[in-house]
N, CA, C and O atoms as a MOPAC input file, in Angstrom:
PM7 MOZYME 1SCF
protein

 N     15.60200 1    15.86500 1    -5.69900 1
 C     14.66500 1    16.85500 1    -5.19400 1
 C     13.60100 1    16.15300 1    -4.35300 1
 O     13.06700 1    15.12200 1    -4.76100 1
 N     13.29700 1    16.70000 1    -3.20200 1
 C     12.31900 1    16.11200 1    -2.29600 1
 C     10.88800 1    16.38200 1    -2.79400 1
 O     10.58900 1    17.45300 1    -3.32300 1
 N     10.01800 1    15.38400 1    -2.61000 1
 C      8.61800 1    15.52900 1    -3.01800 1
 C      7.89900 1    16.51200 1    -2.10700 1
 O      8.26200 1    16.67800 1    -0.94300 1
 N      6.87900 1    17.16100 1    -2.64700 1
 C      6.07700 1    18.10400 1    -1.86800 1
 C      5.29800 1    17.39900 1    -0.76800 1
 O      4.99900 1    17.99600 1     0.26600 1
 N      4.96700 1    16.12300 1    -0.99000 1
 C      4.17800 1    15.36200 1    -0.02800 1
 C      4.71400 1    13.93300 1     0.02500 1
 O      5.16600 1    13.39500 1    -0.98600 1
 N      4.66100 1    13.32600 1     1.20300 1
 C      5.07700 1    11.93500 1     1.37700 1
 C      3.84500 1    11.08500 1     1.63900 1
 O      2.88100 1    11.53800 1     2.25600 1
 N      3.89000 1     9.84900 1     1.16400 1
 C      2.77200 1     8.92100 1     1.31500 1
 C      3.24700 1     7.74200 1     2.15700 1
 O      4.24300 1     7.10400 1     1.81600 1
 N      2.54800 1     7.44200 1     3.25400 1
 C      2.91300 1     6.29000 1     4.07200 1
 C      2.50700 1     5.00100 1     3.35600 1
 O      1.72400 1     5.02300 1     2.40700 1
 N      3.05400 1     3.88100 1     3.82900 1
 C      2.68900 1     2.58100 1     3.25600 1
 C      1.20100 1     2.30400 1     3.40200 1
 O      0.57900 1     1.74000 1     2.50100 1
 N      0.62700 1     2.69900 1     4.53600 1
 C     -0.79600 1     2.50100 1     4.77500 1
 C     -1.64300 1     3.29500 1     3.77400 1
 O     -2.62600 1     2.78000 1     3.24100 1
 N     -1.25800 1     4.54700 1     3.52400 1
 C     -1.98100 1     5.37300 1     2.55600 1
 C     -1.82400 1     4.80600 1     1.14800 1
 O     -2.79100 1     4.76700 1     0.38700 1
 N     -0.62500 1     4.37000 1     0.79600 1
 C     -0.39000 1     3.80300 1    -0.53200 1
 C     -1.23100 1     2.54900 1    -0.74100 1
 O     -1.79300 1     2.34500 1    -1.81700 1
 N     -1.31500 1     1.72000 1     0.27500 1
 C     -2.11900 1     0.50500 1     0.19500 1
 C     -3.59300 1     0.84100 1    -0.03900 1
 O     -4.25300 1     0.21000 1    -0.86400 1
 N     -4.10000 1     1.82700 1     0.68300 1
 C     -5.50600 1     2.22600 1     0.52500 1
 C     -5.75200 1     2.84300 1    -0.84900 1
 O     -6.78600 1     2.59100 1    -1.46800 1
 N     -4.80700 1     3.64800 1    -1.32500 1
 C     -4.95100 1     4.26000 1    -2.65600 1
 C     -4.97600 1     3.16800 1    -3.72300 1
 O     -5.80300 1     3.21600 1    -4.63300 1
 N     -4.07500 1     2.17800 1    -3.62000 1
 C     -4.08200 1     1.05600 1    -4.57400 1
 C     -5.43500 1     0.35400 1    -4.57400 1
 O     -5.97400 1     0.04500 1    -5.63700 1
 N     -5.98900 1     0.10000 1    -3.38600 1
 C     -7.28800 1    -0.58300 1    -3.29100 1
 C     -8.40200 1     0.25600 1    -3.91000 1
 O     -9.25800 1    -0.27600 1    -4.61700 1
 N     -8.39700 1     1.55000 1    -3.65100 1
 C     -9.42100 1     2.43300 1    -4.22200 1
 C     -9.32300 1     2.48700 1    -5.74600 1
 O    -10.33800 1     2.42900 1    -6.43900 1
 N     -8.11100 1     2.59700 1    -6.26200 1
 C     -7.92800 1     2.66300 1    -7.71200 1
 C     -8.33500 1     1.35000 1    -8.37400 1
 O     -8.92900 1     1.36200 1    -9.45200 1
 N     -8.02400 1     0.21800 1    -7.74400 1
 C     -8.39700 1    -1.09400 1    -8.29300 1
 C     -9.90600 1    -1.27800 1    -8.30500 1
 O    -10.44700 1    -1.88900 1    -9.22600 1
 N    -10.58900 1    -0.75900 1    -7.29500 1
 C    -12.03800 1    -0.92800 1    -7.18500 1
 C    -12.81700 1     0.08900 1    -8.01900 1
 O    -14.02800 1    -0.05000 1    -8.18900 1
 N    -12.15000 1     1.08700 1    -8.52900 1
 C    -12.84600 1     2.16000 1    -9.25000 1
 C    -13.52300 1     1.65500 1   -10.52000 1
 O    -14.60200 1     2.13100 1   -10.87300 1
 N    -12.91900 1     0.72000 1   -11.19600 1
 C    -13.55200 1     0.16800 1   -12.38500 1
 C    -13.21100 1     0.88400 1   -13.67300 1
 O    -13.78000 1     0.56400 1   -14.71700 1
 N    -12.30700 1     1.83600 1   -13.63600 1
 C    -11.84100 1     2.48700 1   -14.85900 1
 C    -10.41600 1     2.97100 1   -14.63200 1
 O    -10.02300 1     3.24800 1   -13.49800 1
 N     -9.65400 1     3.07200 1   -15.69500 1
 C     -8.25800 1     3.48900 1   -15.54500 1
 C     -8.13700 1     4.88500 1   -14.94100 1
 O     -8.90400 1     5.78900 1   -15.27200 1
 N     -7.16600 1     5.04200 1   -14.05500 1
 C     -6.90300 1     6.32400 1   -13.41800 1
 C     -5.40000 1     6.54700 1   -13.39000 1
 O     -4.61700 1     5.60000 1   -13.32200 1
 N     -5.01600 1     7.80100 1   -13.44200 1
 C     -3.61000 1     8.15900 1   -13.28600 1
 C     -3.21800 1     7.97100 1   -11.82900 1
 O     -2.10700 1     7.54000 1   -11.52400 1
 N     -4.14500 1     8.30000 1   -10.93000 1
 C     -3.89400 1     8.21900 1    -9.49600 1
 C     -4.92800 1     9.02100 1    -8.74900 1
 O     -6.12000 1     8.96400 1    -9.04700 1
 N     -4.45000 1     9.77800 1    -7.76100 1
 C     -5.35100 1    10.64300 1    -6.99900 1
 C     -4.84000 1    12.07300 1    -7.05600 1
 O     -3.67100 1    12.32000 1    -7.35300 1
 N     -5.73500 1    13.00900 1    -6.76600 1
 C     -5.36600 1    14.42300 1    -6.73700 1
 C     -5.72300 1    14.99200 1    -5.37400 1
 O     -6.83400 1    14.80200 1    -4.87900 1
 N     -4.76900 1    15.69000 1    -4.77600 1
 C     -4.95500 1    16.30100 1    -3.47000 1
 C     -5.00700 1    17.80800 1    -3.64600 1
 O     -4.24000 1    18.38800 1    -4.41400 1
 N     -5.91300 1    18.42200 1    -2.93000 1
 C     -6.02500 1    19.87000 1    -2.95500 1
 C     -6.52100 1    20.39200 1    -1.62500 1
 O     -6.69000 1    19.63400 1    -0.67000 1
 N     -6.74900 1    21.67000 1    -1.57000 1
 C     -7.37200 1    22.28400 1    -0.40400 1
 C     -8.50000 1    23.16700 1    -0.90500 1
 O     -8.46100 1    23.68000 1    -2.02400 1
 N     -9.50600 1    23.33400 1    -0.05800 1
 C    -10.61300 1    24.23100 1    -0.40700 1
 C    -11.02300 1    24.99500 1     0.84300 1
 O    -10.71600 1    24.59500 1     1.96600 1
 N    -11.70600 1    26.07300 1     0.62900 1
 C    -12.20900 1    26.87200 1     1.73500 1
 C    -13.39500 1    26.13800 1     2.33200 1
 O    -14.38100 1    25.86100 1     1.65000 1
 N    -13.28300 1    25.82500 1     3.63700 1
 C    -14.35700 1    25.08400 1     4.30200 1
 C    -14.10100 1    25.07400 1     5.79600 1
 O    -12.95200 1    25.15400 1     6.23300 1
 N    -15.13700 1    24.97800 1     6.56300 1
 C    -15.02000 1    24.78100 1     8.00200 1
 C    -14.72300 1    26.05400 1     8.76400 1
 O    -14.60100 1    27.13500 1     8.18600 1
 N    -14.61200 1    25.90600 1    10.06100 1
 C    -14.44000 1    27.06300 1    10.93300 1
 C    -13.00800 1    27.58900 1    10.96300 1
 O    -12.78700 1    28.72300 1    11.38600 1
 N    -12.02400 1    26.79200 1    10.52300 1
 C    -10.64400 1    27.26900 1    10.50300 1
 C    -10.21300 1    27.77700 1     9.13700 1
 O     -9.17800 1    28.43500 1     9.02500 1
 N    -10.97800 1    27.48800 1     8.10300 1
 C    -10.70200 1    28.08200 1     6.80800 1
 C    -10.39700 1    27.14700 1     5.65800 1
 O    -10.87600 1    27.38600 1     4.55000 1
 N     -9.61500 1    26.08400 1     5.86900 1
 C     -9.22400 1    25.20800 1     4.77000 1
 C     -9.46400 1    23.75500 1     5.14000 1
 O     -9.38000 1    23.37700 1     6.30900 1
 N     -9.76200 1    22.94500 1     4.13300 1
 C     -9.84600 1    21.49900 1     4.34700 1
 C     -9.19100 1    20.79600 1     3.16000 1
 O     -9.07400 1    21.36100 1     2.07200 1
 N     -8.77300 1    19.57200 1     3.38800 1
 C     -8.11500 1    18.79100 1     2.34800 1
 C     -9.16100 1    18.15000 1     1.44400 1
 O    -10.25300 1    17.79600 1     1.88900 1
 N     -8.81300 1    18.00700 1     0.17400 1
 C     -9.65200 1    17.27300 1    -0.76400 1
 C     -8.81800 1    16.14900 1    -1.37200 1
 O     -7.62300 1    16.30900 1    -1.61800 1
 N     -9.45500 1    15.03000 1    -1.60400 1
 C     -8.82100 1    13.89300 1    -2.26600 1
 C     -9.83200 1    13.36800 1    -3.27700 1
 O    -10.97900 1    13.08300 1    -2.93100 1
 N     -9.39800 1    13.24300 1    -4.53100 1
 C    -10.30000 1    12.75600 1    -5.57300 1
 C     -9.50500 1    11.93800 1    -6.58400 1
 O     -8.27600 1    11.99900 1    -6.61800 1
 N    -10.21400 1    11.17700 1    -7.40000 1
 C     -9.55500 1    10.41800 1    -8.45300 1
 C     -9.00600 1    11.38400 1    -9.49000 1
 O     -9.57400 1    12.45200 1    -9.72100 1
 N     -7.90200 1    11.00400 1   -10.10900 1
 C     -7.30800 1    11.81000 1   -11.18000 1
 C     -7.25800 1    10.96900 1   -12.44800 1
 O     -6.67700 1     9.88400 1   -12.46200 1
 N     -7.86400 1    11.47400 1   -13.50100 1
 C     -7.86000 1    10.77000 1   -14.77400 1
 C     -6.76800 1    11.26900 1   -15.71000 1
 O     -6.30400 1    10.53100 1   -16.57900 1
 N     -6.35800 1    12.51800 1   -15.53400 1
 C     -5.29400 1    13.11500 1   -16.35400 1
 C     -4.41500 1    14.00800 1   -15.48700 1
 O     -4.83900 1    14.49400 1   -14.43800 1
 N     -3.20800 1    14.21100 1   -15.93700 1
 C     -2.31400 1    15.15500 1   -15.27800 1
 C     -2.51600 1    16.50500 1   -15.95100 1
 O     -2.28200 1    16.65500 1   -17.15000 1
 N     -2.95300 1    17.48100 1   -15.16800 1
 C     -3.15100 1    18.83500 1   -15.69600 1
 C     -1.80100 1    19.53200 1   -15.83000 1
 O     -0.81900 1    19.12600 1   -15.20700 1
 N     -1.75900 1    20.57200 1   -16.63700 1
 C     -0.51000 1    21.24400 1   -16.99200 1
 C      0.35000 1    21.65700 1   -15.79400 1
 O      1.56300 1    21.45000 1   -15.82900 1
 N     -0.22200 1    22.22400 1   -14.75200 1
 C      0.56400 1    22.75200 1   -13.64400 1
 C      0.50200 1    21.90000 1   -12.37000 1
 O      0.95900 1    22.33800 1   -11.31400 1
 N     -0.05300 1    20.69800 1   -12.45900 1
 C     -0.10000 1    19.81200 1   -11.29300 1
 C      1.31700 1    19.44900 1   -10.85000 1
 O      2.19600 1    19.20600 1   -11.67700 1
 N      1.52100 1    19.41600 1    -9.54900 1
 C      2.74800 1    18.85300 1    -8.97900 1
 C      2.53700 1    17.34500 1    -8.97800 1
 O      1.49000 1    16.87200 1    -8.53700 1
 N      3.51100 1    16.58400 1    -9.46200 1
 C      3.35400 1    15.13800 1    -9.59600 1
 C      4.33600 1    14.41600 1    -8.67800 1
 O      5.54600 1    14.63400 1    -8.73800 1
 N      3.78500 1    13.54900 1    -7.82400 1
 C      4.58300 1    12.65100 1    -7.00300 1
 C      4.31900 1    11.25900 1    -7.55400 1
 O      3.21500 1    10.73000 1    -7.41900 1
 N      5.33400 1    10.66600 1    -8.17400 1
 C      5.18400 1     9.36100 1    -8.80800 1
 C      5.70700 1     8.28100 1    -7.86600 1
 O      6.89400 1     8.25600 1    -7.53900 1
 N      4.82100 1     7.39200 1    -7.43100 1
 C      5.22000 1     6.31900 1    -6.51200 1
 C      5.72500 1     5.09500 1    -7.26600 1
 O      6.21600 1     4.14600 1    -6.65400 1
 N      5.60800 1     5.11400 1    -8.58500 1
 C      5.96000 1     3.94300 1    -9.38200 1
 C      4.74100 1     3.10300 1    -9.71900 1
 O      4.70100 1     2.45200 1   -10.76300 1
 N      3.74500 1     3.11300 1    -8.83600 1
 C      2.50200 1     2.37000 1    -9.06400 1
 C      1.36100 1     3.29100 1    -9.47700 1
 O      0.50000 1     2.91200 1   -10.27100 1
 N      1.36300 1     4.48300 1    -8.94300 1
 C      0.33400 1     5.47900 1    -9.23500 1
 C      0.94300 1     6.85300 1    -8.98500 1
 O      2.02100 1     6.98300 1    -8.40500 1
 N      0.22600 1     7.86600 1    -9.43700 1
 C      0.68200 1     9.23200 1    -9.23000 1
 C     -0.20600 1     9.92900 1    -8.20100 1
 O     -1.41800 1     9.72100 1    -8.16200 1
 N      0.41300 1    10.74500 1    -7.38300 1
 C     -0.31700 1    11.62900 1    -6.49000 1
 C     -0.11600 1    13.02100 1    -7.06100 1
 O      0.99800 1    13.54300 1    -7.08400 1
 N     -1.19800 1    13.60900 1    -7.51800 1
 C     -1.14600 1    14.94500 1    -8.10200 1
 C     -1.54600 1    15.95300 1    -7.03800 1
 O     -2.43000 1    15.69300 1    -6.22200 1
 N     -0.89900 1    17.08800 1    -7.05400 1
 C     -1.24300 1    18.14900 1    -6.11800 1
 C     -1.69700 1    19.34300 1    -6.92800 1
 O     -0.99000 1    19.82500 1    -7.81200 1
 N     -2.88800 1    19.80800 1    -6.60800 1
 C     -3.44300 1    20.99000 1    -7.26000 1
 C     -2.44500 1    22.13200 1    -7.12100 1
 O     -1.94100 1    22.36800 1    -6.02300 1
 N     -2.14500 1    22.84800 1    -8.20700 1
 C     -1.14200 1    23.91500 1    -8.12700 1
 C     -1.47000 1    24.99400 1    -7.09600 1
 O     -0.56000 1    25.61100 1    -6.54200 1
 N     -2.75100 1    25.22900 1    -6.83300 1
 C     -3.13800 1    26.23600 1    -5.83300 1
 C     -2.90900 1    25.74000 1    -4.41300 1
 O     -2.93000 1    26.53200 1    -3.47100 1
 N     -2.69000 1    24.42600 1    -4.24700 1
 C     -2.53400 1    23.84300 1    -2.91500 1
 C     -1.08300 1    23.56400 1    -2.53900 1
 O     -0.78600 1    23.33800 1    -1.36600 1
 N     -0.18300 1    23.57600 1    -3.50400 1
 C      1.20300 1    23.17400 1    -3.24200 1
 C      1.79700 1    23.94600 1    -2.07400 1
 O      2.41400 1    23.34400 1    -1.19600 1
 N      1.63000 1    25.24200 1    -2.04300 1
 C      2.22900 1    26.06800 1    -0.98800 1
 C      1.73900 1    25.67200 1     0.40100 1
 O      2.46700 1    25.83100 1     1.38100 1
 N      0.51600 1    25.15900 1     0.49500 1
 C     -0.05000 1    24.75000 1     1.78000 1
 C      0.39500 1    23.34400 1     2.18900 1
 O      0.30900 1    22.98900 1     3.36400 1
 N      0.86900 1    22.54100 1     1.23300 1
 C      1.11100 1    21.11800 1     1.47900 1
 C      2.58100 1    20.70600 1     1.54700 1
 O      2.86700 1    19.55200 1     1.86300 1
 N      3.49700 1    21.58700 1     1.26900 1
 C      4.91600 1    21.22300 1     1.26100 1
 C      5.32100 1    20.62800 1     2.60600 1
 O      5.11700 1    21.23200 1     3.65900 1
 N      5.89600 1    19.43900 1     2.54600 1
 C      6.35000 1    18.75900 1     3.75500 1
 C      5.30300 1    17.88800 1     4.42800 1
 O      5.57900 1    17.29600 1     5.47100 1
 N      4.11800 1    17.79700 1     3.86200 1
 C      3.01900 1    17.04300 1     4.46500 1
 C      3.21900 1    15.53500 1     4.28900 1
 O      3.75200 1    15.07900 1     3.27700 1
 N      2.78600 1    14.78100 1     5.28300 1
 C      2.77600 1    13.31900 1     5.21700 1
 C      1.31400 1    12.87900 1     5.18500 1
 O      0.53700 1    13.19600 1     6.08600 1
 N      0.95500 1    12.14900 1     4.13900 1
 C     -0.39800 1    11.61200 1     3.99800 1
 C     -0.40700 1    10.19000 1     4.52800 1
 O      0.42900 1     9.37300 1     4.14200 1
 N     -1.35300 1     9.89200 1     5.41400 1
 C     -1.46100 1     8.56500 1     6.01500 1
 C     -2.90300 1     8.09200 1     5.87800 1
 O     -3.79200 1     8.87100 1     5.53300 1
 N     -3.12500 1     6.82500 1     6.14700 1
 C     -4.47400 1     6.27300 1     6.20000 1
 C     -4.59300 1     5.53200 1     7.52000 1
 O     -3.77300 1     4.67100 1     7.83700 1
 N     -5.63000 1     5.87500 1     8.29300 1
 C     -5.81800 1     5.24400 1     9.59300 1
 C     -7.19800 1     4.60000 1     9.65700 1
 O     -8.16900 1     5.10600 1     9.09400 1
 N     -7.25800 1     3.47300 1    10.35600 1
 C     -8.52100 1     2.79500 1    10.61800 1
 C     -8.66700 1     2.66200 1    12.11400 1
 O     -7.82400 1     2.06000 1    12.78000 1
 N     -9.74100 1     3.22800 1    12.64400 1
 C    -10.04700 1     3.15200 1    14.06400 1
 C    -11.41300 1     2.52400 1    14.21800 1
 O    -12.09300 1     2.25700 1    13.22700 1
 N    -11.82300 1     2.28700 1    15.45600 1
 C    -13.12200 1     1.64100 1    15.69700 1
 C    -14.28600 1     2.40600 1    15.07400 1
 O    -15.16800 1     1.80400 1    14.46100 1
 N    -14.29200 1     3.71700 1    15.22800 1
 C    -15.44900 1     4.50300 1    14.80000 1
 C    -15.22600 1     5.32900 1    13.54100 1
 O    -16.16500 1     5.94300 1    13.03400 1
 N    -13.99400 1     5.35500 1    13.02800 1
 C    -13.77500 1     6.10500 1    11.79600 1
 C    -12.52400 1     5.60900 1    11.09500 1
 O    -11.64100 1     5.01000 1    11.70900 1
 N    -12.47000 1     5.86600 1     9.82100 1
 C    -11.27800 1     5.56400 1     9.03900 1
 C    -11.16600 1     6.60500 1     7.94400 1
 O    -12.16800 1     7.18200 1     7.52000 1
 N     -9.95400 1     6.84300 1     7.49100 1
 C     -9.77000 1     7.79400 1     6.41600 1
 C     -8.33700 1     8.28600 1     6.30900 1
 O     -7.46600 1     7.93300 1     7.10500 1
 N     -8.13100 1     9.10500 1     5.30700 1
 C     -6.82400 1     9.70300 1     5.10200 1
 C     -6.60900 1    10.81000 1     6.12800 1
 O     -7.52600 1    11.56100 1     6.46000 1
 N     -5.38700 1    10.89100 1     6.61600 1
 C     -5.00700 1    11.96400 1     7.52400 1
 C     -3.78600 1    12.66300 1     6.94800 1
 O     -3.05000 1    12.09500 1     6.14100 1
 N     -3.58600 1    13.89400 1     7.37200 1
 C     -2.47300 1    14.69000 1     6.87100 1
 C     -1.72100 1    15.29500 1     8.04500 1
 O     -2.30500 1    16.00700 1     8.86300 1
 N     -0.42200 1    15.01100 1     8.13000 1
 C      0.44200 1    15.65500 1     9.11500 1
 C      1.17900 1    16.75700 1     8.36700 1
 O      2.13600 1    16.50600 1     7.63500 1
 N      0.71400 1    17.96900 1     8.56600 1
 C      1.16600 1    19.10700 1     7.77300 1
 C      1.94100 1    20.08400 1     8.65800 1
 O      1.36000 1    20.67400 1     9.56900 1
 N      3.23200 1    20.26400 1     8.41200 1
 C      4.02800 1    21.17800 1     9.22900 1
 C      3.65500 1    22.64400 1     9.03300 1
 O      4.08500 1    23.50000 1     9.80500 1
 N      2.86600 1    22.93800 1     8.01600 1
 C      2.45900 1    24.31500 1     7.73800 1
 C      1.22300 1    24.74700 1     8.52200 1
 O      0.91700 1    25.93700 1     8.59700 1
 N      0.51300 1    23.78200 1     9.10500 1
 C     -0.68900 1    24.10700 1     9.86600 1
 C     -0.32700 1    24.90700 1    11.10900 1
 O      0.60500 1    24.56900 1    11.83900 1
 N     -1.07300 1    25.95900 1    11.32800 1
 C     -0.90600 1    26.76700 1    12.54100 1
 C     -1.98900 1    26.44800 1    13.56500 1
 O     -1.86500 1    26.80600 1    14.73700 1
 N     -3.03800 1    25.78200 1    13.12900 1
 C     -4.11500 1    25.40600 1    14.03100 1
 C     -5.19700 1    24.64100 1    13.29800 1
 O     -5.27200 1    24.65400 1    12.06900 1
 N     -6.04100 1    23.96700 1    14.08500 1
 C     -7.17900 1    23.19500 1    13.56400 1
 C     -8.42000 1    23.57300 1    14.33100 1
 O     -8.34400 1    24.04800 1    15.46500 1
 N     -9.56000 1    23.36200 1    13.71400 1
 C    -10.80800 1    23.59300 1    14.43500 1
 C    -11.02800 1    22.44900 1    15.42000 1
 O    -10.33600 1    21.43300 1    15.35300 1
 N    -11.96100 1    22.60300 1    16.31000 1
 C    -12.22300 1    21.60700 1    17.33700 1
 C    -12.66300 1    20.26200 1    16.79400 1
 O    -12.35200 1    19.23200 1    17.39100 1
 N    -13.37100 1    20.24200 1    15.69000 1
 C    -13.85300 1    18.97100 1    15.14300 1
 C    -12.81100 1    18.31200 1    14.24600 1
 O    -12.97800 1    17.15400 1    13.86500 1
 N    -11.74400 1    19.02500 1    13.90200 1
 C    -10.68200 1    18.45700 1    13.09900 1
 C    -10.94000 1    18.43400 1    11.60600 1
 O    -10.16400 1    17.84100 1    10.85700 1
 N    -12.00200 1    19.06100 1    11.16300 1
 C    -12.35100 1    19.05800 1     9.73600 1
 C    -11.61700 1    20.12200 1     8.93100 1
 O    -11.51900 1    20.00400 1     7.70900 1
 N    -11.10500 1    21.14700 1     9.58000 1
 C    -10.43700 1    22.20900 1     8.83300 1
 C     -9.20500 1    22.70300 1     9.58800 1
 O     -9.02200 1    22.42000 1    10.77200 1
 N     -8.37300 1    23.44200 1     8.87400 1
 C     -7.13200 1    23.94600 1     9.43900 1
 C     -6.83800 1    25.33400 1     8.88900 1
 O     -7.48500 1    25.78300 1     7.94300 1
 N     -5.86100 1    26.01100 1     9.48500 1
 C     -5.39600 1    27.27800 1     8.91500 1
 C     -3.87800 1    27.31500 1     8.96000 1
 O     -3.23800 1    26.63900 1     9.76500 1
 N     -3.32000 1    28.13200 1     8.06500 1
 C     -1.86700 1    28.27000 1     7.97200 1
 C     -1.45200 1    29.69500 1     8.28900 1
 O     -0.26300 1    30.01100 1     8.26400 1

């Protein structure tokens, strides 16, 4: 069965570094969406200490990427990457479900 989300090597490397620097044991990270911005939705990424009952779990072997059950429908087929540029760095999401993004790139709609 195919995972709901794919993680690039760059994103996995950054997640490993963040989890190692956190200073306490973590299951992995949790990805979700929330209402925000001019297009309606934005991605959330946070540390995960436990796997909740209905979380979608993507196990990389080193850590788990949990997907909030309310976000799964919006994230199916998404590729999570980590990019570093001169003026910004962070996680990016290539989501085939997006129908558009706002001008600043902070939010999207499906």
